[in-house]
Amino acid sequence: MPDPKPGPDRVFEVGTVDEFTHGVVRLVQVKGREVGVLRWYDRWYALRNVCPHIGGPVCNGLVSPLLVEERPWSDADLRVDTERPMLMCPWHFWEYDLTTGLSLSGRESVRMYGAYESAGRVFVDLSLPPRAIGSAGVVAGNGGARD
C-alpha cells in the first residue's frame, strides 16, 4: 500500500470515506487541478475533469456499470459488469471505462490518478499510476493520457 501521509508533491488527502457516495463523482481541487473522485463499491477512482474529446467537464457525466459484450458483434450476449464503472461525458456522450481510462471506442483516454482509502480517509496520488496501487485502489493504467 502506498504511504498514506499527504505530501507536498504527490499524495493529497481529499476527504473522509463518509463524504463520498457510491457511484457519484465528487469534484476536488488537487494541486490546481480539478479531479473527480469516485467511490465504486470498495474501489476508488480519480481522474482529471477534462474529456480528451474536446475538453468538456467529463466528471459531470453519468456513472453506470459497464456493459460488456461476451462475443463481439452479438447484441444478444451483453452483460452488466458491476465491477467496472463507466463514465459518460455530458457534452458528446463519449464513454470511458474507469478501470482503464480508455474510451469505449479506444481512441482516447481520460487522465487517471491513483486513489485509495486508508484509516477512513481518501487520498489521491498524482505520482503513482493507478495500477501501482493494486487492490487498495484503482487497477488501471493511464492509457497514454496527458496531464
GROMACS .gro file of N, CA and C in nm:
model
  441
    1MET      N    1   0.085  -0.118   0.000
    1MET     CA    2   0.000   0.000   0.000
    1MET      C    3   0.090   0.124   0.000
    2PRO      N    4   0.053   0.227  -0.073
    2PRO     CA    5   0.131   0.350  -0.075
    2PRO      C    6   0.133   0.415   0.063
    3ASP      N    7   0.230   0.502   0.084
    3ASP     CA    8   0.240   0.579   0.207
    3ASP      C    9   0.118   0.670   0.217
    4PRO      N   10   0.034   0.655   0.321
    4PRO     CA   11  -0.088   0.735   0.328
    4PRO      C   12  -0.067   0.877   0.376
    5LYS      N   13   0.057   0.916   0.407
    5LYS     CA   14   0.080   1.051   0.455
    5LYS      C   15   0.076   1.151   0.340
    6PRO      N   16  -0.008   1.254   0.353
    6PRO     CA   17  -0.012   1.354   0.247
    6PRO      C   18   0.125   1.419   0.231
    7GLY      N   19   0.161   1.447   0.108
    7GLY     CA   20   0.289   1.511   0.079
    7GLY      C   21   0.269   1.630  -0.011
    8PRO      N   22   0.367   1.718  -0.016
    8PRO     CA   23   0.352   1.841  -0.094
    8PRO      C   24   0.346   1.818  -0.244
    9ASP      N   25   0.397   1.707  -0.291
    9ASP     CA   26   0.405   1.689  -0.435
    9ASP      C   27   0.339   1.564  -0.489
   10ARG      N   28   0.289   1.476  -0.401
   10ARG     CA   29   0.235   1.353  -0.458
   10ARG      C   30   0.104   1.305  -0.398
   11VAL      N   31   0.093   1.294  -0.267
   11VAL     CA   32  -0.026   1.238  -0.205
   11VAL      C   33  -0.108   1.349  -0.139
   12PHE      N   34  -0.238   1.351  -0.171
   12PHE     CA   35  -0.325   1.455  -0.120
   12PHE      C   36  -0.449   1.394  -0.058
   13GLU      N   37  -0.477   1.432   0.066
   13GLU     CA   38  -0.599   1.388   0.131
   13GLU      C   39  -0.714   1.471   0.075
   14VAL      N   40  -0.823   1.402   0.034
   14VAL     CA   41  -0.934   1.473  -0.029
   14VAL      C   42  -1.066   1.459   0.048
   15GLY      N   43  -1.064   1.395   0.163
   15GLY     CA   44  -1.184   1.385   0.245
   15GLY      C   45  -1.192   1.254   0.320
   16THR      N   46  -1.302   1.238   0.391
   16THR     CA   47  -1.327   1.113   0.462
   16THR      C   48  -1.412   1.022   0.374
   17VAL      N   49  -1.405   0.894   0.401
   17VAL     CA   50  -1.483   0.796   0.325
   17VAL      C   51  -1.632   0.832   0.327
   18ASP      N   52  -1.681   0.878   0.442
   18ASP     CA   53  -1.823   0.910   0.455
   18ASP      C   54  -1.868   1.028   0.368
   19GLU      N   55  -1.775   1.107   0.320
   19GLU     CA   56  -1.809   1.221   0.234
   19GLU      C   57  -1.834   1.180   0.089
   20PHE      N   58  -1.807   1.055   0.057
   20PHE     CA   59  -1.821   1.006  -0.080
   20PHE      C   60  -1.937   0.907  -0.088
   21THR      N   61  -2.027   0.931  -0.183
   21THR     CA   62  -2.142   0.845  -0.206
   21THR      C   63  -2.109   0.747  -0.318
   22HIS      N   64  -2.141   0.621  -0.298
   22HIS     CA   65  -2.117   0.521  -0.402
   22HIS      C   66  -2.178   0.565  -0.535
   23GLY      N   67  -2.098   0.559  -0.642
   23GLY     CA   68  -2.147   0.586  -0.776
   23GLY      C   69  -2.161   0.732  -0.814
   24VAL      N   70  -2.117   0.822  -0.726
   24VAL     CA   71  -2.127   0.966  -0.754
   24VAL      C   72  -1.986   1.025  -0.754
   25VAL      N   73  -1.950   1.093  -0.863
   25VAL     CA   74  -1.819   1.157  -0.872
   25VAL      C   75  -1.823   1.286  -0.789
   26ARG      N   76  -1.726   1.301  -0.702
   26ARG     CA   77  -1.712   1.423  -0.622
   26ARG      C   78  -1.591   1.499  -0.674
   27LEU      N   79  -1.610   1.627  -0.706
   27LEU     CA   80  -1.500   1.709  -0.757
   27LEU      C   81  -1.422   1.770  -0.642
   28VAL      N   82  -1.288   1.762  -0.653
   28VAL     CA   83  -1.198   1.821  -0.554
   28VAL      C   84  -1.086   1.894  -0.630
   29GLN      N   85  -1.022   1.986  -0.562
   29GLN     CA   86  -0.906   2.055  -0.618
   29GLN      C   87  -0.780   1.987  -0.565
   30VAL      N   88  -0.693   1.945  -0.654
   30VAL     CA   89  -0.567   1.882  -0.615
   30VAL      C   90  -0.455   1.950  -0.693
   31LYS      N   91  -0.377   2.028  -0.622
   31LYS     CA   92  -0.261   2.096  -0.681
   31LYS      C   93  -0.300   2.172  -0.808
   32GLY      N   94  -0.407   2.249  -0.800
   32GLY     CA   95  -0.451   2.331  -0.912
   32GLY      C   96  -0.529   2.258  -1.019
   33ARG      N   97  -0.553   2.129  -0.999
   33ARG     CA   98  -0.629   2.050  -1.096
   33ARG      C   99  -0.766   2.017  -1.038
   34GLU      N  100  -0.867   2.020  -1.124
   34GLU     CA  101  -0.998   1.971  -1.081
   34GLU      C  102  -1.001   1.821  -1.106
   35VAL      N  103  -1.015   1.746  -0.999
   35VAL     CA  104  -1.009   1.600  -1.004
   35VAL      C  105  -1.142   1.543  -0.955
   36GLY      N  106  -1.194   1.447  -1.028
   36GLY     CA  107  -1.313   1.376  -0.984
   36GLY      C  108  -1.272   1.250  -0.911
   37VAL      N  109  -1.332   1.227  -0.795
   37VAL     CA  110  -1.303   1.107  -0.717
   37VAL      C  111  -1.433   1.027  -0.707
   38LEU      N  112  -1.424   0.899  -0.739
   38LEU     CA  113  -1.540   0.811  -0.742
   38LEU      C  114  -1.521   0.695  -0.646
   39ARG      N  115  -1.621   0.671  -0.564
   39ARG     CA  116  -1.626   0.551  -0.480
   39ARG      C  117  -1.716   0.452  -0.553
   40TRP      N  118  -1.661   0.336  -0.585
   40TRP     CA  119  -1.737   0.233  -0.656
   40TRP      C  120  -1.719   0.104  -0.578
   41TYR      N  121  -1.819   0.070  -0.498
   41TYR     CA  122  -1.811  -0.042  -0.404
   41TYR      C  123  -1.689  -0.021  -0.315
   42ASP      N  124  -1.594  -0.113  -0.312
   42ASP     CA  125  -1.477  -0.096  -0.225
   42ASP      C  126  -1.356  -0.042  -0.301
   43ARG      N  127  -1.378   0.015  -0.419
   43ARG     CA  128  -1.268   0.067  -0.501
   43ARG      C  129  -1.279   0.218  -0.513
   44TRP      N  130  -1.166   0.280  -0.544
   44TRP     CA  131  -1.158   0.425  -0.558
   44TRP      C  132  -1.096   0.458  -0.692
   45TYR      N  133  -1.150   0.559  -0.757
   45TYR     CA  134  -1.102   0.605  -0.887
   45TYR      C  135  -1.085   0.757  -0.880
   46ALA      N  136  -0.982   0.806  -0.945
   46ALA     CA  137  -0.961   0.951  -0.953
   46ALA      C  138  -0.920   0.985  -1.096
   47LEU      N  139  -0.977   1.092  -1.149
   47LEU     CA  140  -0.947   1.131  -1.286
   47LEU      C  141  -0.956   1.282  -1.300
   48ARG      N  142  -0.881   1.333  -1.395
   48ARG     CA  143  -0.886   1.476  -1.428
   48ARG      C  144  -1.021   1.507  -1.490
   49ASN      N  145  -1.079   1.619  -1.451
   49ASN     CA  146  -1.212   1.655  -1.500
   49ASN      C  147  -1.204   1.722  -1.637
   50VAL      N  148  -1.141   1.654  -1.731
   50VAL     CA  149  -1.127   1.705  -1.868
   50VAL      C  150  -1.148   1.589  -1.964
   51CYS      N  151  -1.250   1.599  -2.048
   51CYS     CA  152  -1.272   1.497  -2.150
   51CYS      C  153  -1.170   1.520  -2.262
   52PRO      N  154  -1.096   1.418  -2.303
   52PRO     CA  155  -0.996   1.437  -2.408
   52PRO      C  156  -1.057   1.465  -2.546
   53HIS      N  157  -1.186   1.441  -2.561
   53HIS     CA  158  -1.252   1.466  -2.688
   53HIS      C  159  -1.242   1.614  -2.726
   54ILE      N  160  -1.302   1.703  -2.645
   54ILE     CA  161  -1.286   1.847  -2.669
   54ILE      C  162  -1.280   1.927  -2.540
   55GLY      N  163  -1.241   1.863  -2.431
   55GLY     CA  164  -1.215   1.936  -2.308
   55GLY      C  165  -1.334   1.960  -2.217
   56GLY      N  166  -1.443   1.890  -2.238
   56GLY     CA  167  -1.561   1.909  -2.154
   56GLY      C  168  -1.541   1.856  -2.013
   57PRO      N  169  -1.632   1.894  -1.921
   57PRO     CA  170  -1.624   1.850  -1.782
   57PRO      C  171  -1.674   1.706  -1.766
   58VAL      N  172  -1.590   1.611  -1.798
   58VAL     CA  173  -1.629   1.471  -1.803
   58VAL      C  174  -1.689   1.420  -1.672
   59CYS      N  175  -1.642   1.473  -1.560
   59CYS     CA  176  -1.689   1.424  -1.430
   59CYS      C  177  -1.832   1.465  -1.398
   60ASN      N  178  -1.891   1.553  -1.478
   60ASN     CA  179  -2.031   1.590  -1.460
   60ASN      C  180  -2.124   1.489  -1.526
   61GLY      N  181  -2.067   1.388  -1.588
   61GLY     CA  182  -2.146   1.290  -1.662
   61GLY      C  183  -2.202   1.179  -1.575
   62LEU      N  184  -2.274   1.091  -1.639
   62LEU     CA  185  -2.341   0.978  -1.576
   62LEU      C  186  -2.242   0.864  -1.551
   63VAL      N  187  -2.248   0.807  -1.431
   63VAL     CA  188  -2.168   0.689  -1.395
   63VAL      C  189  -2.262   0.570  -1.392
   64SER      N  190  -2.220   0.460  -1.453
   64SER     CA  191  -2.301   0.338  -1.452
   64SER      C  192  -2.209   0.217  -1.466
   65PRO      N  193  -2.260   0.097  -1.440
   65PRO     CA  194  -2.179  -0.022  -1.465
   65PRO      C  195  -2.154  -0.035  -1.615
   66LEU      N  196  -2.040  -0.091  -1.649
   66LEU     CA  197  -2.003  -0.111  -1.789
   66LEU      C  198  -2.084  -0.225  -1.849
   67LEU      N  199  -2.131  -0.205  -1.970
   67LEU     CA  200  -2.199  -0.309  -2.046
   67LEU      C  201  -2.094  -0.377  -2.133
   68VAL      N  202  -2.079  -0.508  -2.118
   68VAL     CA  203  -1.972  -0.582  -2.183
   68VAL      C  204  -2.029  -0.682  -2.283
   69GLU      N  205  -1.966  -0.690  -2.399
   69GLU     CA  206  -2.003  -0.791  -2.499
   69GLU      C  207  -1.932  -0.922  -2.467
   70GLU      N  208  -2.008  -1.028  -2.452
   70GLU     CA  209  -1.946  -1.159  -2.430
   70GLU      C  210  -1.882  -1.208  -2.559
   71ARG      N  211  -1.950  -1.185  -2.670
   71ARG     CA  212  -1.896  -1.218  -2.802
   71ARG      C  213  -1.910  -1.093  -2.887
   72PRO      N  214  -1.800  -1.044  -2.944
   72PRO     CA  215  -1.808  -0.923  -3.025
   72PRO      C  216  -1.914  -0.933  -3.133
   73TRP      N  217  -1.982  -0.822  -3.155
   73TRP     CA  218  -2.083  -0.806  -3.260
   73TRP      C  219  -2.210  -0.887  -3.234
   74SER      N  220  -2.235  -0.925  -3.111
   74SER     CA  221  -2.356  -1.000  -3.081
   74SER      C  222  -2.432  -0.930  -2.968
   75ASP      N  223  -2.536  -0.856  -3.002
   75ASP     CA  224  -2.614  -0.784  -2.902
   75ASP      C  225  -2.679  -0.879  -2.801
   76ALA      N  226  -2.701  -1.001  -2.840
   76ALA     CA  227  -2.767  -1.097  -2.752
   76ALA      C  228  -2.677  -1.140  -2.636
   77ASP      N  229  -2.548  -1.116  -2.648
   77ASP     CA  230  -2.455  -1.161  -2.545
   77ASP      C  231  -2.395  -1.045  -2.467
   78LEU      N  232  -2.478  -0.951  -2.427
   78LEU     CA  233  -2.433  -0.839  -2.345
   78LEU      C  234  -2.460  -0.871  -2.199
   79ARG      N  235  -2.371  -0.824  -2.113
   79ARG     CA  236  -2.393  -0.840  -1.969
   79ARG      C  237  -2.344  -0.714  -1.897
   80VAL      N  238  -2.399  -0.690  -1.782
   80VAL     CA  239  -2.359  -0.576  -1.700
   80VAL      C  240  -2.244  -0.621  -1.610
   81ASP      N  241  -2.134  -0.548  -1.614
   81ASP     CA  242  -2.019  -0.577  -1.528
   81ASP      C  243  -2.017  -0.474  -1.416
   82THR      N  244  -2.074  -0.510  -1.302
   82THR     CA  245  -2.084  -0.415  -1.191
   82THR      C  246  -1.949  -0.382  -1.128
   83GLU      N  247  -1.846  -0.459  -1.160
   83GLU     CA  248  -1.712  -0.432  -1.107
   83GLU      C  249  -1.641  -0.319  -1.181
   84ARG      N  250  -1.691  -0.284  -1.299
   84ARG     CA  251  -1.624  -0.185  -1.384
   84ARG      C  252  -1.715  -0.065  -1.408
   85PRO      N  253  -1.684   0.050  -1.345
   85PRO     CA  254  -1.766   0.168  -1.369
   85PRO      C  255  -1.734   0.232  -1.503
   86MET      N  256  -1.837   0.290  -1.562
   86MET     CA  257  -1.824   0.361  -1.689
   86MET      C  258  -1.874   0.503  -1.665
   87LEU      N  259  -1.805   0.600  -1.723
   87LEU     CA  260  -1.842   0.741  -1.711
   87LEU      C  261  -1.871   0.796  -1.850
   88MET      N  262  -1.987   0.862  -1.865
   88MET     CA  263  -2.026   0.919  -1.993
   88MET      C  264  -2.014   1.072  -1.985
   89CYS      N  265  -1.935   1.130  -2.076
   89CYS     CA  266  -1.919   1.274  -2.081
   89CYS      C  267  -2.054   1.338  -2.116
   90PRO      N  268  -2.094   1.443  -2.044
   90PRO     CA  269  -2.224   1.504  -2.070
   90PRO      C  270  -2.230   1.587  -2.198
   91TRP      N  271  -2.117   1.623  -2.256
   91TRP     CA  272  -2.119   1.707  -2.375
   91TRP      C  273  -2.152   1.630  -2.502
   92HIS      N  274  -2.079   1.523  -2.530
   92HIS     CA  275  -2.100   1.449  -2.655
   92HIS      C  276  -2.116   1.300  -2.630
   93PHE      N  277  -2.136   1.263  -2.505
   93PHE     CA  278  -2.170   1.125  -2.466
   93PHE      C  279  -2.060   1.024  -2.493
   94TRP      N  280  -1.933   1.070  -2.496
   94TRP     CA  281  -1.824   0.973  -2.504
   94TRP      C  282  -1.822   0.897  -2.373
   95GLU      N  283  -1.793   0.767  -2.380
   95GLU     CA  284  -1.795   0.680  -2.263
   95GLU      C  285  -1.654   0.629  -2.233
   96TYR      N  286  -1.622   0.625  -2.103
   96TYR     CA  287  -1.489   0.584  -2.059
   96TYR      C  288  -1.500   0.473  -1.955
   97ASP      N  289  -1.421   0.369  -1.972
   97ASP     CA  290  -1.409   0.261  -1.875
   97ASP      C  291  -1.312   0.312  -1.768
   98LEU      N  292  -1.358   0.331  -1.646
   98LEU     CA  293  -1.272   0.389  -1.543
   98LEU      C  294  -1.171   0.291  -1.487
   99THR      N  295  -1.179   0.164  -1.521
   99THR     CA  296  -1.073   0.071  -1.480
   99THR      C  297  -0.950   0.084  -1.569
  100THR      N  298  -0.967   0.141  -1.687
  100THR     CA  299  -0.855   0.160  -1.779
  100THR      C  300  -0.834   0.305  -1.818
  101GLY      N  301  -0.937   0.386  -1.807
  101GLY     CA  302  -0.932   0.525  -1.853
  101GLY      C  303  -0.963   0.540  -2.001
  102LEU      N  304  -0.970   0.428  -2.074
  102LEU     CA  305  -0.991   0.433  -2.219
  102LEU      C  306  -1.137   0.459  -2.255
  103SER      N  307  -1.154   0.533  -2.365
  103SER     CA  308  -1.289   0.549  -2.418
  103SER      C  309  -1.333   0.414  -2.473
  104LEU      N  310  -1.462   0.391  -2.477
  104LEU     CA  311  -1.510   0.263  -2.528
  104LEU      C  312  -1.478   0.247  -2.676
  105SER      N  313  -1.454   0.358  -2.745
  105SER     CA  314  -1.411   0.350  -2.885
  105SER      C  315  -1.263   0.315  -2.895
  106GLY      N  316  -1.190   0.331  -2.784
  106GLY     CA  317  -1.047   0.300  -2.783
  106GLY      C  318  -0.959   0.408  -2.842
  107ARG      N  319  -1.017   0.523  -2.876
  107ARG     CA  320  -0.939   0.628  -2.942
  107ARG      C  321  -0.873   0.725  -2.845
  108GLU      N  322  -0.934   0.749  -2.732
  108GLU     CA  323  -0.886   0.848  -2.636
  108GLU      C  324  -0.890   0.789  -2.496
  109SER      N  325  -0.826   0.858  -2.401
  109SER     CA  326  -0.835   0.815  -2.262
  109SER      C  327  -0.835   0.936  -2.170
  110VAL      N  328  -0.908   0.923  -2.060
  110VAL     CA  329  -0.906   1.027  -1.959
  110VAL      C  330  -0.781   1.007  -1.873
  111ARG      N  331  -0.735   1.116  -1.810
  111ARG     CA  332  -0.617   1.109  -1.725
  111ARG      C  333  -0.658   1.055  -1.589
  112MET      N  334  -0.611   0.935  -1.556
  112MET     CA  335  -0.642   0.870  -1.430
  112MET      C  336  -0.528   0.893  -1.331
  113TYR      N  337  -0.563   0.900  -1.203
  113TYR     CA  338  -0.466   0.911  -1.094
  113TYR      C  339  -0.490   0.796  -0.996
  114GLY      N  340  -0.391   0.773  -0.913
  114GLY     CA  341  -0.408   0.675  -0.807
  114GLY      C  342  -0.505   0.729  -0.702
  115ALA      N  343  -0.588   0.642  -0.647
  115ALA     CA  344  -0.682   0.681  -0.540
  115ALA      C  345  -0.698   0.563  -0.446
  116TYR      N  346  -0.706   0.592  -0.317
  116TYR     CA  347  -0.722   0.484  -0.220
  116TYR      C  348  -0.774   0.540  -0.088
  117GLU      N  349  -0.816   0.449  -0.002
  117GLU     CA  350  -0.866   0.483   0.131
  117GLU      C  351  -0.772   0.422   0.233
  118SER      N  352  -0.747   0.497   0.339
  118SER     CA  353  -0.665   0.448   0.450
  118SER      C  354  -0.717   0.511   0.578
  119ALA      N  355  -0.749   0.429   0.676
  119ALA     CA  356  -0.795   0.474   0.807
  119ALA      C  357  -0.912   0.572   0.796
  120GLY      N  358  -1.005   0.542   0.705
  120GLY     CA  359  -1.123   0.625   0.691
  120GLY      C  360  -1.104   0.754   0.613
  121ARG      N  361  -0.985   0.775   0.559
  121ARG     CA  362  -0.955   0.896   0.480
  121ARG      C  363  -0.932   0.855   0.335
  122VAL      N  364  -0.961   0.945   0.241
  122VAL     CA  365  -0.944   0.919   0.098
  122VAL      C  366  -0.828   1.003   0.047
  123PHE      N  367  -0.742   0.939  -0.033
  123PHE     CA  368  -0.623   1.004  -0.086
  123PHE      C  369  -0.617   0.992  -0.237
  124VAL      N  370  -0.562   1.095  -0.301
  124VAL     CA  371  -0.530   1.093  -0.443
  124VAL      C  372  -0.380   1.105  -0.454
  125ASP      N  373  -0.320   1.017  -0.533
  125ASP     CA  374  -0.175   1.016  -0.553
  125ASP      C  375  -0.144   1.051  -0.698
  126LEU      N  376  -0.087   1.168  -0.718
  126LEU     CA  377  -0.056   1.214  -0.853
  126LEU      C  378   0.068   1.149  -0.911
  127SER      N  379   0.151   1.089  -0.826
  127SER     CA  380   0.278   1.034  -0.876
  127SER      C  381   0.268   0.888  -0.916
  128LEU      N  382   0.173   0.815  -0.859
  128LEU     CA  383   0.161   0.673  -0.890
  128LEU      C  384   0.058   0.651  -0.999
  129PRO      N  385   0.092   0.573  -1.100
  129PRO     CA  386  -0.013   0.534  -1.194
  129PRO      C  387  -0.112   0.446  -1.117
  130PRO      N  388  -0.239   0.450  -1.151
  130PRO     CA  389  -0.338   0.373  -1.075
  130PRO      C  390  -0.304   0.226  -1.058
  131ARG      N  391  -0.242   0.162  -1.157
  131ARG     CA  392  -0.214   0.019  -1.144
  131ARG      C  393  -0.116  -0.009  -1.030
  132ALA      N  394  -0.033   0.087  -0.990
  132ALA     CA  395   0.065   0.065  -0.884
  132ALA      C  396   0.000   0.054  -0.747
  133ILE      N  397  -0.123   0.095  -0.733
  133ILE     CA  398  -0.189   0.093  -0.604
  133ILE      C  399  -0.250  -0.043  -0.575
  134GLY      N  400  -0.277  -0.121  -0.677
  134GLY     CA  401  -0.328  -0.255  -0.657
  134GLY      C  402  -0.466  -0.258  -0.598
  135SER      N  403  -0.492  -0.356  -0.512
  135SER     CA  404  -0.627  -0.376  -0.463
  135SER      C  405  -0.674  -0.268  -0.367
  136ALA      N  406  -0.584  -0.182  -0.322
  136ALA     CA  407  -0.625  -0.074  -0.233
  136ALA      C  408  -0.696   0.037  -0.308
  137GLY      N  409  -0.686   0.037  -0.440
  137GLY     CA  410  -0.749   0.145  -0.516
  137GLY      C  411  -0.776   0.099  -0.657
  138VAL      N  412  -0.738   0.180  -0.751
  138VAL     CA  413  -0.764   0.153  -0.892
  138VAL      C  414  -0.663   0.053  -0.946
  139VAL      N  415  -0.707  -0.037  -1.031
  139VAL     CA  416  -0.617  -0.126  -1.100
  139VAL      C  417  -0.631  -0.093  -1.248
  140ALA      N  418  -0.560   0.010  -1.290
  140ALA     CA  419  -0.573   0.056  -1.428
  140ALA      C  420  -0.452   0.138  -1.465
  141GLY      N  421  -0.433   0.158  -1.592
  141GLY     CA  422  -0.328   0.246  -1.640
  141GLY      C  423  -0.385   0.377  -1.684
  142ASN      N  424  -0.300   0.461  -1.736
  142ASN     CA  425  -0.344   0.591  -1.782
  142ASN      C  426  -0.372   0.594  -1.930
  143GLY      N  427  -0.348   0.487  -1.999
  143GLY     CA  428  -0.381   0.481  -2.140
  143GLY      C  429  -0.316   0.590  -2.223
  144GLY      N  430  -0.205   0.644  -2.176
  144GLY     CA  431  -0.136   0.746  -2.252
  144GLY      C  432  -0.192   0.885  -2.235
  145ALA      N  433  -0.287   0.905  -2.145
  145ALA     CA  434  -0.345   1.038  -2.127
  145ALA      C  435  -0.242   1.132  -2.067
  146ARG      N  436  -0.253   1.257  -2.103
  146ARG     CA  437  -0.161   1.359  -2.053
  146ARG      C  438  -0.228   1.440  -1.943
  147ASP      N  439  -0.144   1.503  -1.859
  147ASP     CA  440  -0.196   1.593  -1.755
  147ASP      C  441  -0.252   1.718  -1.815
   0.00000   0.00000   0.00000
